[in-house]
């Protein structure tokens, strides 16, 4: 812009004047998608070489600009180390094996750019987390007592091997069972290894490191067939490898072991039926158990029983909504609504409102809590019942021929909750946890499997039953009088969050 001054004799032009102000702005460069890329780097010591891990934060560099890259590394989402480099030495921003304490971790990196070391950096760009180590494909397995279960594991990164005279030495990682410390409170998972002579280990060779490996687990019975534990677990750890970083891989989660057996679950319900209204079969009684507490409504054979048979832990909460409706609440959050007919004979119907703890965990006559219909008809042996009309959506208007399936869930006399004597001493609901161990055996007898079952270490918390009796548990007049808060673990809270938009279907259990 020009300004002019005019007099009678002279016209003068004033030249424009500009002032330049510089702002410390970061580079405007797109570095593309960021990812963590692992590789093995060979370190030589004479004629011996050792393969060591190096993790590269992979991104596009601006070769035409002389700028700085701030590469930040995170271990399990916690900032670990910062490395500032330029385009010419960007390879030095790697995360080395010597920077790590152990394997079995999540690694991610982030990058931001700036013109000078002391200038303002640009926005942060972060990669996705990637797990490196040994991970479980399944965290729980179930198998018959005369069968073999499979713990599935896989390694997400190749093993670092030793090279001698340009030849790779045998390279493997050995997985061993943990032997919990009985003297530690409730058998925390920091005990010693099972002795070598028990042969409870499994080897993974580096040749096929990327495969999913199946570690066999076999049931081993003790001299008694009585099972005292509600849960059995296997604790694994990497025992030995060519790289010390693998030997420190200690945080492999517990694997729960379930073996199909005839023991009644410690959180269960049972229905009793009798002939009524001609040749029909009607529900005349329901019994609900949570550990050592049992509540029954029994109108069978002319009886009229509505009471607790046992109440040692006070885990069940029962409310009477009216003369024809009772609600039973379990510690898991499951509620069971029992309705009585006003006509004679009295017929009972149970409506089960599953909790998130029942999701994919329930079994029995009332079905499996999932979105798949046919899995509601699984027999105690794990096989699907052959019932006509049961397709993917169970679209048949009426299901016929289900009598064999119903009878398959009939309990034997020893497990009949309706025949319990008042204040019978039942096993508590507090989880009795047993760590699987191995029997001593010779190499000749070794079949490559981990033994679980009879030979275990009981890690049950100390617990004493209150034998005062059933009179300690009262039936509330209605559900609004209930003020008890049901506690949930962190995992349950997360599951509740994940399923907050999913309304679990109410399941009706009736047999008439």
CSV table of C-alpha atoms in Angstrom, one decimal:
chain,number,residue,atom,x,y,z
A,1,UNK,CA,0.0,0.0,0.0
A,2,UNK,CA,1.3,3.5,-0.9
A,3,UNK,CA,0.6,6.9,0.7
A,4,UNK,CA,0.9,10.1,-1.3
A,5,UNK,CA,1.5,13.7,-0.1
A,6,UNK,CA,0.7,16.5,-2.6
A,7,UNK,CA,1.8,20.1,-2.4
A,8,UNK,CA,1.6,22.8,-4.9
A,9,UNK,CA,5.0,22.0,-6.4
A,10,UNK,CA,5.8,18.4,-5.4
A,11,UNK,CA,4.3,14.9,-5.3
A,12,UNK,CA,6.3,12.5,-3.1
A,13,UNK,CA,5.7,8.7,-2.8
A,14,UNK,CA,6.4,7.1,0.5
A,15,UNK,CA,7.8,3.5,0.2
A,16,UNK,CA,5.9,0.7,2.1
A,17,UNK,CA,7.7,-0.7,5.2
A,18,UNK,CA,7.1,-4.3,6.3
A,19,UNK,CA,7.9,-5.8,9.7
A,20,UNK,CA,8.5,-9.6,9.8
A,21,UNK,CA,7.3,-11.6,12.9
A,22,UNK,CA,8.4,-15.3,13.2
A,23,UNK,CA,6.3,-17.8,15.1
A,24,UNK,CA,7.8,-21.1,16.4
A,25,UNK,CA,5.5,-23.4,14.4
A,26,UNK,CA,6.2,-27.2,14.2
A,27,UNK,CA,6.8,-29.0,10.8
A,28,UNK,CA,3.7,-29.6,8.8
A,29,UNK,CA,4.7,-33.1,7.6
A,30,UNK,CA,2.6,-36.3,7.3
A,31,UNK,CA,4.6,-39.2,8.6
A,32,UNK,CA,2.0,-41.8,7.6
A,33,UNK,CA,0.8,-44.7,9.7
A,34,UNK,CA,3.0,-45.6,12.7
A,35,UNK,CA,3.6,-49.2,13.8
A,36,UNK,CA,6.0,-51.2,15.9
A,37,UNK,CA,8.2,-53.6,13.8
A,38,UNK,CA,10.2,-56.2,15.7
A,39,UNK,CA,13.4,-57.8,14.4
A,40,UNK,CA,16.4,-59.8,15.6
A,41,UNK,CA,19.8,-58.1,15.6
A,42,UNK,CA,22.9,-60.3,15.7
A,43,UNK,CA,25.5,-59.3,18.3
A,44,UNK,CA,28.9,-61.0,17.8
A,45,UNK,CA,31.4,-62.1,20.4
A,46,UNK,CA,34.2,-63.9,18.6
A,47,UNK,CA,32.8,-66.8,16.7
A,48,UNK,CA,29.6,-66.8,18.8
A,49,UNK,CA,26.6,-64.6,17.9
A,50,UNK,CA,23.6,-63.8,19.9
A,51,UNK,CA,20.3,-62.7,18.4
A,52,UNK,CA,18.8,-59.8,20.4
A,53,UNK,CA,15.5,-58.1,20.0
A,54,UNK,CA,15.2,-54.7,18.5
A,55,UNK,CA,11.9,-52.9,18.0
A,56,UNK,CA,11.6,-50.2,15.3
A,57,UNK,CA,9.0,-47.4,15.4
A,58,UNK,CA,8.1,-47.5,11.7
A,59,UNK,CA,7.0,-44.2,10.1
A,60,UNK,CA,7.8,-42.1,7.0
A,61,UNK,CA,10.6,-39.6,7.3
A,62,UNK,CA,10.8,-36.2,5.6
A,63,UNK,CA,14.0,-36.6,3.7
A,64,UNK,CA,13.9,-33.1,2.2
A,65,UNK,CA,13.8,-31.4,5.7
A,66,UNK,CA,16.4,-31.4,8.4
A,67,UNK,CA,14.1,-31.9,11.3
A,68,UNK,CA,14.0,-33.7,14.6
A,69,UNK,CA,11.8,-36.7,15.6
A,70,UNK,CA,10.9,-37.4,19.2
A,71,UNK,CA,10.2,-41.1,19.4
A,72,UNK,CA,8.6,-42.2,22.7
A,73,UNK,CA,8.3,-45.8,23.7
A,74,UNK,CA,5.6,-47.2,26.1
A,75,UNK,CA,5.6,-50.5,28.0
A,76,UNK,CA,2.1,-51.7,29.0
A,77,UNK,CA,0.8,-48.1,28.3
A,78,UNK,CA,3.4,-46.6,30.6
A,79,UNK,CA,6.0,-44.2,29.2
A,80,UNK,CA,9.4,-46.0,29.2
A,81,UNK,CA,12.0,-44.0,27.2
A,82,UNK,CA,12.4,-41.0,24.8
A,83,UNK,CA,14.8,-41.0,21.9
A,84,UNK,CA,15.3,-37.9,19.8
A,85,UNK,CA,16.8,-38.4,16.3
A,86,UNK,CA,17.1,-36.8,12.9
A,87,UNK,CA,16.5,-38.3,9.5
A,88,UNK,CA,20.1,-39.2,9.1
A,89,UNK,CA,20.2,-41.3,12.3
A,90,UNK,CA,16.5,-42.3,12.7
A,91,UNK,CA,17.6,-46.0,13.0
A,92,UNK,CA,19.0,-45.1,16.5
A,93,UNK,CA,15.5,-44.6,17.8
A,94,UNK,CA,15.0,-48.3,18.2
A,95,UNK,CA,14.0,-50.0,21.5
A,96,UNK,CA,16.6,-52.5,22.3
A,97,UNK,CA,16.4,-55.8,24.3
A,98,UNK,CA,18.7,-54.2,26.9
A,99,UNK,CA,16.0,-51.5,27.5
A,100,UNK,CA,13.6,-54.2,28.6
A,101,UNK,CA,13.3,-56.2,31.9
A,102,UNK,CA,11.4,-59.1,30.5
A,103,UNK,CA,9.2,-60.2,27.6
A,104,UNK,CA,5.5,-60.7,27.8
A,105,UNK,CA,4.5,-57.1,27.4
A,106,UNK,CA,2.6,-54.7,25.3
A,107,UNK,CA,4.7,-52.2,23.3
A,108,UNK,CA,3.7,-49.1,21.4
A,109,UNK,CA,5.5,-46.0,20.2
A,110,UNK,CA,4.6,-42.4,19.4
A,111,UNK,CA,6.3,-39.7,17.3
A,112,UNK,CA,6.2,-35.9,17.1
A,113,UNK,CA,8.3,-33.5,15.0
A,114,UNK,CA,10.1,-30.2,15.6
A,115,UNK,CA,12.6,-28.0,13.7
A,116,UNK,CA,15.1,-27.7,16.6
A,117,UNK,CA,15.8,-29.4,19.8
A,118,UNK,CA,14.4,-26.6,21.8
A,119,UNK,CA,11.6,-25.6,19.5
A,120,UNK,CA,7.9,-26.4,19.9
A,121,UNK,CA,7.0,-30.0,18.9
A,122,UNK,CA,4.1,-30.9,16.6
A,123,UNK,CA,1.1,-33.1,17.5
A,124,UNK,CA,1.6,-36.6,18.8
A,125,UNK,CA,0.9,-39.6,16.6
A,126,UNK,CA,0.6,-43.0,18.4
A,127,UNK,CA,0.8,-46.6,17.2
A,128,UNK,CA,-1.4,-49.4,18.3
A,129,UNK,CA,-0.3,-51.7,21.2
A,130,UNK,CA,1.2,-55.0,20.2
A,131,UNK,CA,1.8,-57.9,22.6
A,132,UNK,CA,5.2,-59.7,22.5
A,133,UNK,CA,5.6,-62.9,24.4
A,134,UNK,CA,3.7,-66.1,25.2
A,135,UNK,CA,-0.1,-65.7,25.3
A,136,UNK,CA,-3.0,-68.0,26.1
A,137,UNK,CA,-5.5,-68.6,23.3
A,138,UNK,CA,-8.0,-70.1,25.8
A,139,UNK,CA,-8.1,-69.1,29.5
A,140,UNK,CA,-10.3,-72.1,30.5
A,141,UNK,CA,-10.7,-75.6,29.3
A,142,UNK,CA,-13.2,-78.4,30.0
A,143,UNK,CA,-12.7,-82.1,29.3
A,144,UNK,CA,-14.1,-85.5,30.6
A,145,UNK,CA,-12.1,-87.2,33.3
A,146,UNK,CA,-11.1,-89.9,31.0
A,147,UNK,CA,-10.1,-87.5,28.2
A,148,UNK,CA,-7.4,-85.0,27.4
A,149,UNK,CA,-7.8,-81.2,27.6
A,150,UNK,CA,-5.8,-78.8,25.5
A,151,UNK,CA,-4.2,-75.5,26.8
A,152,UNK,CA,-3.6,-73.5,23.6
A,153,UNK,CA,-0.8,-71.0,23.6
A,154,UNK,CA,1.1,-69.1,21.0
A,155,UNK,CA,4.3,-67.0,20.8
A,156,UNK,CA,3.9,-63.7,19.1
A,157,UNK,CA,7.6,-63.1,18.3
A,158,UNK,CA,10.4,-65.5,17.2
A,159,UNK,CA,12.9,-66.6,19.7
A,160,UNK,CA,16.4,-65.2,19.8
A,161,UNK,CA,18.9,-68.0,19.2
A,162,UNK,CA,22.7,-68.5,19.6
A,163,UNK,CA,24.8,-68.8,16.4
A,164,UNK,CA,28.1,-70.7,16.7
A,165,UNK,CA,30.5,-70.8,13.7
A,166,UNK,CA,27.6,-69.6,11.5
A,167,UNK,CA,25.4,-72.5,12.7
A,168,UNK,CA,22.2,-71.9,14.7
A,169,UNK,CA,22.2,-73.9,17.9
A,170,UNK,CA,19.0,-75.7,19.1
A,171,UNK,CA,16.6,-72.9,20.1
A,172,UNK,CA,13.5,-73.4,22.2
A,173,UNK,CA,11.5,-72.2,25.1
A,174,UNK,CA,10.4,-74.5,27.9
A,175,UNK,CA,7.1,-73.9,29.6
A,176,UNK,CA,6.8,-75.3,33.2
A,177,UNK,CA,4.0,-75.6,35.7
A,178,UNK,CA,4.2,-73.4,38.8
A,179,UNK,CA,4.1,-75.1,42.2
A,180,UNK,CA,2.3,-72.7,44.6
A,181,UNK,CA,3.8,-71.8,48.0
A,182,UNK,CA,1.3,-73.4,50.5
A,183,UNK,CA,2.7,-71.3,53.3
A,184,UNK,CA,1.8,-68.1,51.5
A,185,UNK,CA,-1.6,-66.6,52.2
A,186,UNK,CA,-4.2,-68.4,50.0
A,187,UNK,CA,-1.5,-69.8,47.7
A,188,UNK,CA,-0.4,-66.7,45.8
A,189,UNK,CA,1.3,-67.5,42.5
A,190,UNK,CA,4.9,-67.0,43.6
A,191,UNK,CA,5.9,-70.5,44.5
A,192,UNK,CA,8.6,-72.8,43.2
A,193,UNK,CA,8.6,-74.9,40.1
A,194,UNK,CA,7.4,-78.5,40.0
A,195,UNK,CA,10.5,-80.6,40.4
A,196,UNK,CA,12.1,-81.8,37.1
A,197,UNK,CA,11.4,-85.5,37.9
A,198,UNK,CA,7.6,-84.8,37.6
A,199,UNK,CA,8.1,-84.0,34.0
A,200,UNK,CA,5.5,-81.3,33.9
A,201,UNK,CA,6.9,-79.2,31.1
A,202,UNK,CA,6.3,-78.5,27.4
A,203,UNK,CA,8.8,-77.3,24.8
A,204,UNK,CA,8.3,-75.0,21.9
A,205,UNK,CA,11.0,-74.9,19.2
A,206,UNK,CA,11.9,-71.8,17.3
A,207,UNK,CA,11.4,-73.6,13.9
A,208,UNK,CA,7.6,-73.2,14.1
A,209,UNK,CA,7.3,-70.5,16.7
A,210,UNK,CA,4.3,-68.9,15.0
A,211,UNK,CA,2.0,-71.9,15.4
A,212,UNK,CA,-0.7,-72.4,18.0
A,213,UNK,CA,0.6,-75.1,20.4
A,214,UNK,CA,-1.7,-77.4,22.4
A,215,UNK,CA,-0.4,-78.4,25.8
A,216,UNK,CA,-2.2,-81.6,26.8
A,217,UNK,CA,-3.8,-81.8,30.3
A,218,UNK,CA,-4.9,-85.1,31.7
A,219,UNK,CA,-7.0,-85.8,34.8
A,220,UNK,CA,-5.3,-87.7,37.5
A,221,UNK,CA,-7.4,-89.3,40.2
A,222,UNK,CA,-6.3,-89.7,43.8
A,223,UNK,CA,-7.2,-92.7,45.9
A,224,UNK,CA,-10.5,-91.0,46.6
A,225,UNK,CA,-12.9,-89.8,43.9
A,226,UNK,CA,-14.2,-87.1,46.2
A,227,UNK,CA,-13.5,-83.7,44.7
A,228,UNK,CA,-13.1,-80.9,47.3
A,229,UNK,CA,-12.4,-78.0,45.0
A,230,UNK,CA,-14.8,-76.0,42.9
A,231,UNK,CA,-12.0,-74.7,40.6
A,232,UNK,CA,-8.7,-76.2,39.5
A,233,UNK,CA,-6.1,-73.9,37.9
A,234,UNK,CA,-2.8,-74.4,36.1
A,235,UNK,CA,-0.1,-71.7,36.5
A,236,UNK,CA,2.5,-71.7,33.7
A,237,UNK,CA,5.8,-70.0,33.5
A,238,UNK,CA,8.7,-70.0,31.0
A,239,UNK,CA,11.3,-72.2,32.7
A,240,UNK,CA,14.2,-71.9,30.4
A,241,UNK,CA,15.2,-70.5,27.0
A,242,UNK,CA,18.3,-69.4,25.1
A,243,UNK,CA,17.5,-65.8,26.0
A,244,UNK,CA,17.4,-64.6,29.6
A,245,UNK,CA,14.7,-62.1,28.8
A,246,UNK,CA,12.3,-65.1,28.2
A,247,UNK,CA,13.2,-66.7,31.5
A,248,UNK,CA,11.7,-63.6,33.3
A,249,UNK,CA,8.3,-64.1,31.5
A,250,UNK,CA,6.4,-64.7,34.8
A,251,UNK,CA,3.0,-63.1,34.3
A,252,UNK,CA,1.1,-65.7,32.3
A,253,UNK,CA,-2.5,-65.7,33.5
A,254,UNK,CA,-4.0,-68.7,35.4
A,255,UNK,CA,-5.8,-71.3,33.3
A,256,UNK,CA,-9.0,-72.6,34.8
A,257,UNK,CA,-9.6,-76.4,34.5
A,258,UNK,CA,-13.0,-77.9,34.5
A,259,UNK,CA,-13.6,-81.7,34.3
A,260,UNK,CA,-17.1,-83.0,33.7
A,261,UNK,CA,-18.2,-84.8,36.9
A,262,UNK,CA,-21.3,-85.7,38.7
A,263,UNK,CA,-20.9,-83.2,41.5
A,264,UNK,CA,-23.8,-80.7,41.7
A,265,UNK,CA,-22.7,-77.1,41.1
A,266,UNK,CA,-22.4,-74.9,44.2
A,267,UNK,CA,-24.7,-72.3,42.7
A,268,UNK,CA,-27.7,-74.1,41.3
A,269,UNK,CA,-31.4,-74.6,41.1
A,270,UNK,CA,-33.5,-77.7,40.9
A,271,UNK,CA,-37.1,-78.3,40.0
A,272,UNK,CA,-39.4,-81.1,41.1
A,273,UNK,CA,-42.4,-82.2,39.0
A,274,UNK,CA,-45.4,-84.4,39.5
A,275,UNK,CA,-48.4,-85.5,37.4
A,276,UNK,CA,-51.3,-83.0,37.6
A,277,UNK,CA,-54.4,-82.0,35.6
A,278,UNK,CA,-54.8,-85.4,34.0
A,279,UNK,CA,-51.6,-86.6,32.4
A,280,UNK,CA,-49.7,-83.4,32.4
A,281,UNK,CA,-46.4,-82.8,34.2
A,282,UNK,CA,-46.3,-79.7,36.4
A,283,UNK,CA,-43.7,-78.1,38.5
A,284,UNK,CA,-44.5,-78.5,42.2
A,285,UNK,CA,-41.3,-77.4,43.7
A,286,UNK,CA,-38.1,-75.4,43.3
A,287,UNK,CA,-34.9,-75.5,45.3
A,288,UNK,CA,-32.2,-72.9,45.0
A,289,UNK,CA,-28.7,-73.3,46.3
A,290,UNK,CA,-25.8,-70.9,46.7
A,291,UNK,CA,-22.9,-72.7,48.5
A,292,UNK,CA,-24.2,-73.9,51.9
A,293,UNK,CA,-27.5,-72.0,51.7
A,294,UNK,CA,-30.6,-73.7,50.3
A,295,UNK,CA,-34.1,-72.2,49.9
A,296,UNK,CA,-37.1,-74.3,48.8
A,297,UNK,CA,-40.7,-73.9,47.8
A,298,UNK,CA,-42.2,-77.3,47.8
A,299,UNK,CA,-45.9,-78.0,47.1
A,300,UNK,CA,-45.3,-81.6,46.0
A,301,UNK,CA,-47.3,-84.5,47.4
A,302,UNK,CA,-49.7,-82.2,49.3
A,303,UNK,CA,-46.8,-80.3,51.1
A,304,UNK,CA,-46.6,-76.6,51.6
A,305,UNK,CA,-43.0,-75.7,52.4
A,306,UNK,CA,-41.6,-72.2,51.9
A,307,UNK,CA,-38.4,-71.8,53.9
A,308,UNK,CA,-34.6,-72.1,54.1
A,309,UNK,CA,-33.4,-75.6,54.6
A,310,UNK,CA,-29.9,-74.4,55.4
A,311,UNK,CA,-28.5,-71.0,55.9
A,312,UNK,CA,-24.8,-71.0,57.0
A,313,UNK,CA,-23.4,-68.2,54.8
A,314,UNK,CA,-26.5,-65.9,54.4
A,315,UNK,CA,-25.7,-65.6,50.7
A,316,UNK,CA,-29.3,-66.0,49.4
A,317,UNK,CA,-31.8,-63.1,49.7
A,318,UNK,CA,-35.4,-64.0,49.4
A,319,UNK,CA,-38.3,-61.5,49.3
A,320,UNK,CA,-42.0,-62.2,49.3
A,321,UNK,CA,-43.7,-59.8,46.9
A,322,UNK,CA,-47.2,-61.2,47.6
A,323,UNK,CA,-48.7,-64.6,48.4
A,324,UNK,CA,-48.1,-65.8,44.9
A,325,UNK,CA,-44.7,-64.4,44.0
A,326,UNK,CA,-41.2,-64.8,45.5
A,327,UNK,CA,-37.9,-63.4,44.3
A,328,UNK,CA,-34.6,-65.1,45.1
A,329,UNK,CA,-31.4,-63.1,44.6
A,330,UNK,CA,-28.0,-64.8,44.4
A,331,UNK,CA,-24.6,-63.2,45.1
A,332,UNK,CA,-23.8,-63.2,41.4
A,333,UNK,CA,-26.6,-60.8,40.7
A,334,UNK,CA,-28.9,-63.5,39.2
A,335,UNK,CA,-32.5,-63.2,40.3
A,336,UNK,CA,-35.1,-66.0,40.2
A,337,UNK,CA,-38.8,-65.1,40.3
A,338,UNK,CA,-41.0,-67.9,41.4
A,339,UNK,CA,-44.8,-67.6,40.8
A,340,UNK,CA,-47.5,-69.8,42.4
A,341,UNK,CA,-50.8,-70.4,40.7
A,342,UNK,CA,-53.9,-69.4,42.5
A,343,UNK,CA,-55.7,-72.6,41.4
A,344,UNK,CA,-55.5,-76.1,42.8
A,345,UNK,CA,-53.2,-77.9,42.6
A,346,UNK,CA,-50.6,-75.2,43.1
A,347,UNK,CA,-48.3,-75.1,40.0
A,348,UNK,CA,-45.0,-73.3,40.1
A,349,UNK,CA,-43.2,-71.4,37.3
A,350,UNK,CA,-39.7,-69.9,37.6
A,351,UNK,CA,-38.5,-66.9,35.6
A,352,UNK,CA,-34.7,-66.6,35.7
A,353,UNK,CA,-33.2,-63.2,35.1
A,354,UNK,CA,-29.6,-63.9,34.2
A,355,UNK,CA,-26.8,-61.6,35.4
A,356,UNK,CA,-23.6,-60.8,33.4
A,357,UNK,CA,-21.9,-63.5,35.5
A,358,UNK,CA,-24.2,-66.1,33.8
A,359,UNK,CA,-23.3,-65.0,30.3
A,360,UNK,CA,-21.7,-68.0,28.6
A,361,UNK,CA,-21.3,-69.8,31.9
A,362,UNK,CA,-24.7,-71.3,32.7
A,363,UNK,CA,-25.8,-74.9,31.9
A,364,UNK,CA,-28.7,-77.1,32.8
A,365,UNK,CA,-32.3,-77.7,31.9
A,366,UNK,CA,-33.0,-73.9,31.7
A,367,UNK,CA,-30.3,-73.5,29.0
A,368,UNK,CA,-27.2,-71.6,28.2
A,369,UNK,CA,-27.2,-67.8,28.4
A,370,UNK,CA,-26.2,-66.6,25.0
A,371,UNK,CA,-27.8,-65.4,21.8
A,372,UNK,CA,-27.7,-68.9,20.2
A,373,UNK,CA,-30.8,-71.0,20.6
A,374,UNK,CA,-29.6,-74.6,20.1
A,375,UNK,CA,-27.0,-74.4,22.9
A,376,UNK,CA,-30.0,-74.3,25.3
A,377,UNK,CA,-30.3,-78.0,24.7
A,378,UNK,CA,-26.9,-79.3,25.8
A,379,UNK,CA,-27.0,-82.5,27.9
A,380,UNK,CA,-24.8,-83.0,31.0
A,381,UNK,CA,-22.2,-84.9,28.9
A,382,UNK,CA,-21.7,-81.9,26.7
A,383,UNK,CA,-23.5,-83.3,23.6
A,384,UNK,CA,-26.4,-81.5,21.9
A,385,UNK,CA,-29.8,-83.1,22.4
A,386,UNK,CA,-31.4,-84.4,19.2
A,387,UNK,CA,-34.7,-82.5,19.3
A,388,UNK,CA,-36.8,-82.0,16.1
A,389,UNK,CA,-37.6,-78.4,15.3
A,390,UNK,CA,-34.5,-76.9,17.1
A,391,UNK,CA,-32.8,-74.8,14.5
A,392,UNK,CA,-30.5,-71.8,14.8
A,393,UNK,CA,-33.4,-69.5,15.9
A,394,UNK,CA,-35.7,-72.2,17.4
A,395,UNK,CA,-38.5,-71.1,15.1
A,396,UNK,CA,-40.7,-74.2,15.8
A,397,UNK,CA,-44.0,-73.0,17.4
A,398,UNK,CA,-43.8,-76.0,19.8
A,399,UNK,CA,-40.8,-78.2,20.7
A,400,UNK,CA,-41.7,-81.8,20.8
A,401,UNK,CA,-39.7,-84.8,21.8
A,402,UNK,CA,-37.7,-83.1,24.5
A,403,UNK,CA,-38.3,-85.7,27.2
A,404,UNK,CA,-34.9,-87.4,26.9
A,405,UNK,CA,-33.2,-84.1,27.2
A,406,UNK,CA,-35.3,-83.2,30.3
A,407,UNK,CA,-34.6,-86.5,31.9
A,408,UNK,CA,-30.8,-86.2,31.2
A,409,UNK,CA,-30.7,-83.4,33.8
A,410,UNK,CA,-32.4,-85.5,36.5
A,411,UNK,CA,-30.4,-85.4,39.7
A,412,UNK,CA,-29.5,-88.5,41.6
A,413,UNK,CA,-30.6,-89.1,45.2
A,414,UNK,CA,-27.3,-87.9,46.7
A,415,UNK,CA,-27.7,-84.5,45.0
A,416,UNK,CA,-31.5,-84.1,45.7
A,417,UNK,CA,-31.9,-80.8,47.4
A,418,UNK,CA,-35.5,-81.6,48.3
A,419,UNK,CA,-34.3,-84.4,50.5
A,420,UNK,CA,-31.9,-82.4,52.6
A,421,UNK,CA,-32.2,-82.5,56.3
A,422,UNK,CA,-32.6,-79.1,57.9
A,423,UNK,CA,-29.3,-77.4,58.6
A,424,UNK,CA,-27.3,-80.1,56.7
A,425,UNK,CA,-23.6,-79.1,56.4
A,426,UNK,CA,-23.0,-78.3,52.8
A,427,UNK,CA,-19.8,-77.1,51.2
A,428,UNK,CA,-19.5,-73.3,51.2
A,429,UNK,CA,-19.8,-71.1,48.1
A,430,UNK,CA,-16.4,-69.4,48.9
A,431,UNK,CA,-14.3,-70.7,46.0
A,432,UNK,CA,-12.1,-73.5,47.0
A,433,UNK,CA,-9.1,-73.1,44.7
A,434,UNK,CA,-6.7,-76.0,43.9
A,435,UNK,CA,-3.5,-75.7,41.9
A,436,UNK,CA,-2.9,-78.6,39.6
A,437,UNK,CA,0.3,-80.4,40.2
A,438,UNK,CA,2.0,-83.5,38.8
A,439,UNK,CA,2.5,-87.0,40.1
A,440,UNK,CA,6.0,-88.2,40.2
A,441,UNK,CA,6.6,-90.4,37.2
A,442,UNK,CA,9.5,-91.8,35.1
A,443,UNK,CA,10.4,-90.7,31.6
A,444,UNK,CA,9.1,-94.0,30.4
A,445,UNK,CA,5.6,-93.2,31.6
A,446,UNK,CA,5.7,-89.5,30.5
A,447,UNK,CA,3.0,-88.8,27.9
A,448,UNK,CA,3.7,-85.1,27.5
A,449,UNK,CA,0.7,-84.0,29.5
A,450,UNK,CA,0.2,-81.9,32.6
A,451,UNK,CA,-1.7,-83.8,35.3
A,452,UNK,CA,-4.6,-82.1,37.1
A,453,UNK,CA,-7.2,-83.4,39.6
A,454,UNK,CA,-6.5,-85.7,42.5
A,455,UNK,CA,-3.0,-84.5,43.3
A,456,UNK,CA,-3.5,-80.8,44.0
A,457,UNK,CA,-2.7,-78.1,46.5
A,458,UNK,CA,-5.7,-76.8,48.3
A,459,UNK,CA,-5.7,-73.0,48.3
A,460,UNK,CA,-9.0,-72.4,50.0
A,461,UNK,CA,-9.4,-69.4,52.2
A,462,UNK,CA,-10.0,-70.2,55.9
A,463,UNK,CA,-13.8,-70.5,56.4
A,464,UNK,CA,-16.0,-71.7,59.3
A,465,UNK,CA,-19.6,-72.5,58.7
A,466,UNK,CA,-22.2,-70.8,61.0
A,467,UNK,CA,-24.1,-73.8,62.3
A,468,UNK,CA,-26.7,-71.8,64.1
A,469,UNK,CA,-29.1,-72.8,61.4
A,470,UNK,CA,-31.8,-71.8,58.9
A,471,UNK,CA,-33.7,-69.6,61.3
A,472,UNK,CA,-30.9,-67.0,60.8
A,473,UNK,CA,-32.2,-66.3,57.3
A,474,UNK,CA,-35.5,-64.4,57.0
A,475,UNK,CA,-37.8,-63.9,54.1
A,476,UNK,CA,-38.2,-60.2,53.4
A,477,UNK,CA,-41.7,-58.9,53.0
A,478,UNK,CA,-41.0,-57.4,49.6
A,479,UNK,CA,-38.0,-56.6,47.4
A,480,UNK,CA,-38.0,-52.8,48.3
A,481,UNK,CA,-36.9,-53.7,51.8
A,482,UNK,CA,-33.6,-55.1,50.4
A,483,UNK,CA,-30.7,-52.8,51.1
A,484,UNK,CA,-27.8,-55.2,50.6
A,485,UNK,CA,-25.2,-54.2,48.1
A,486,UNK,CA,-23.9,-57.0,45.9
A,487,UNK,CA,-20.2,-56.7,45.3
A,488,UNK,CA,-18.7,-57.2,41.9
A,489,UNK,CA,-15.1,-57.7,40.9
A,490,UNK,CA,-13.2,-55.5,38.5
A,491,UNK,CA,-13.7,-58.1,35.7
A,492,UNK,CA,-17.4,-58.2,36.3
A,493,UNK,CA,-17.7,-54.4,36.3
A,494,UNK,CA,-15.9,-54.4,32.9
A,495,UNK,CA,-18.2,-57.0,31.6
A,496,UNK,CA,-21.2,-55.0,32.8
A,497,UNK,CA,-19.8,-52.0,31.0
A,498,UNK,CA,-19.3,-54.0,27.8
A,499,UNK,CA,-22.9,-55.4,28.0
A,500,UNK,CA,-24.6,-52.3,29.2
A,501,UNK,CA,-26.5,-52.0,25.9
A,502,UNK,CA,-27.3,-55.7,25.8
A,503,UNK,CA,-30.4,-56.7,27.8
A,504,UNK,CA,-30.1,-60.4,28.7
A,505,UNK,CA,-33.2,-62.3,28.0
A,506,UNK,CA,-35.4,-63.6,30.8
A,507,UNK,CA,-35.4,-67.4,30.7
A,508,UNK,CA,-38.5,-69.3,31.7
A,509,UNK,CA,-37.9,-72.7,33.3
A,510,UNK,CA,-41.1,-74.7,33.2
A,511,UNK,CA,-41.9,-78.3,32.4
A,512,UNK,CA,-45.6,-78.6,32.1
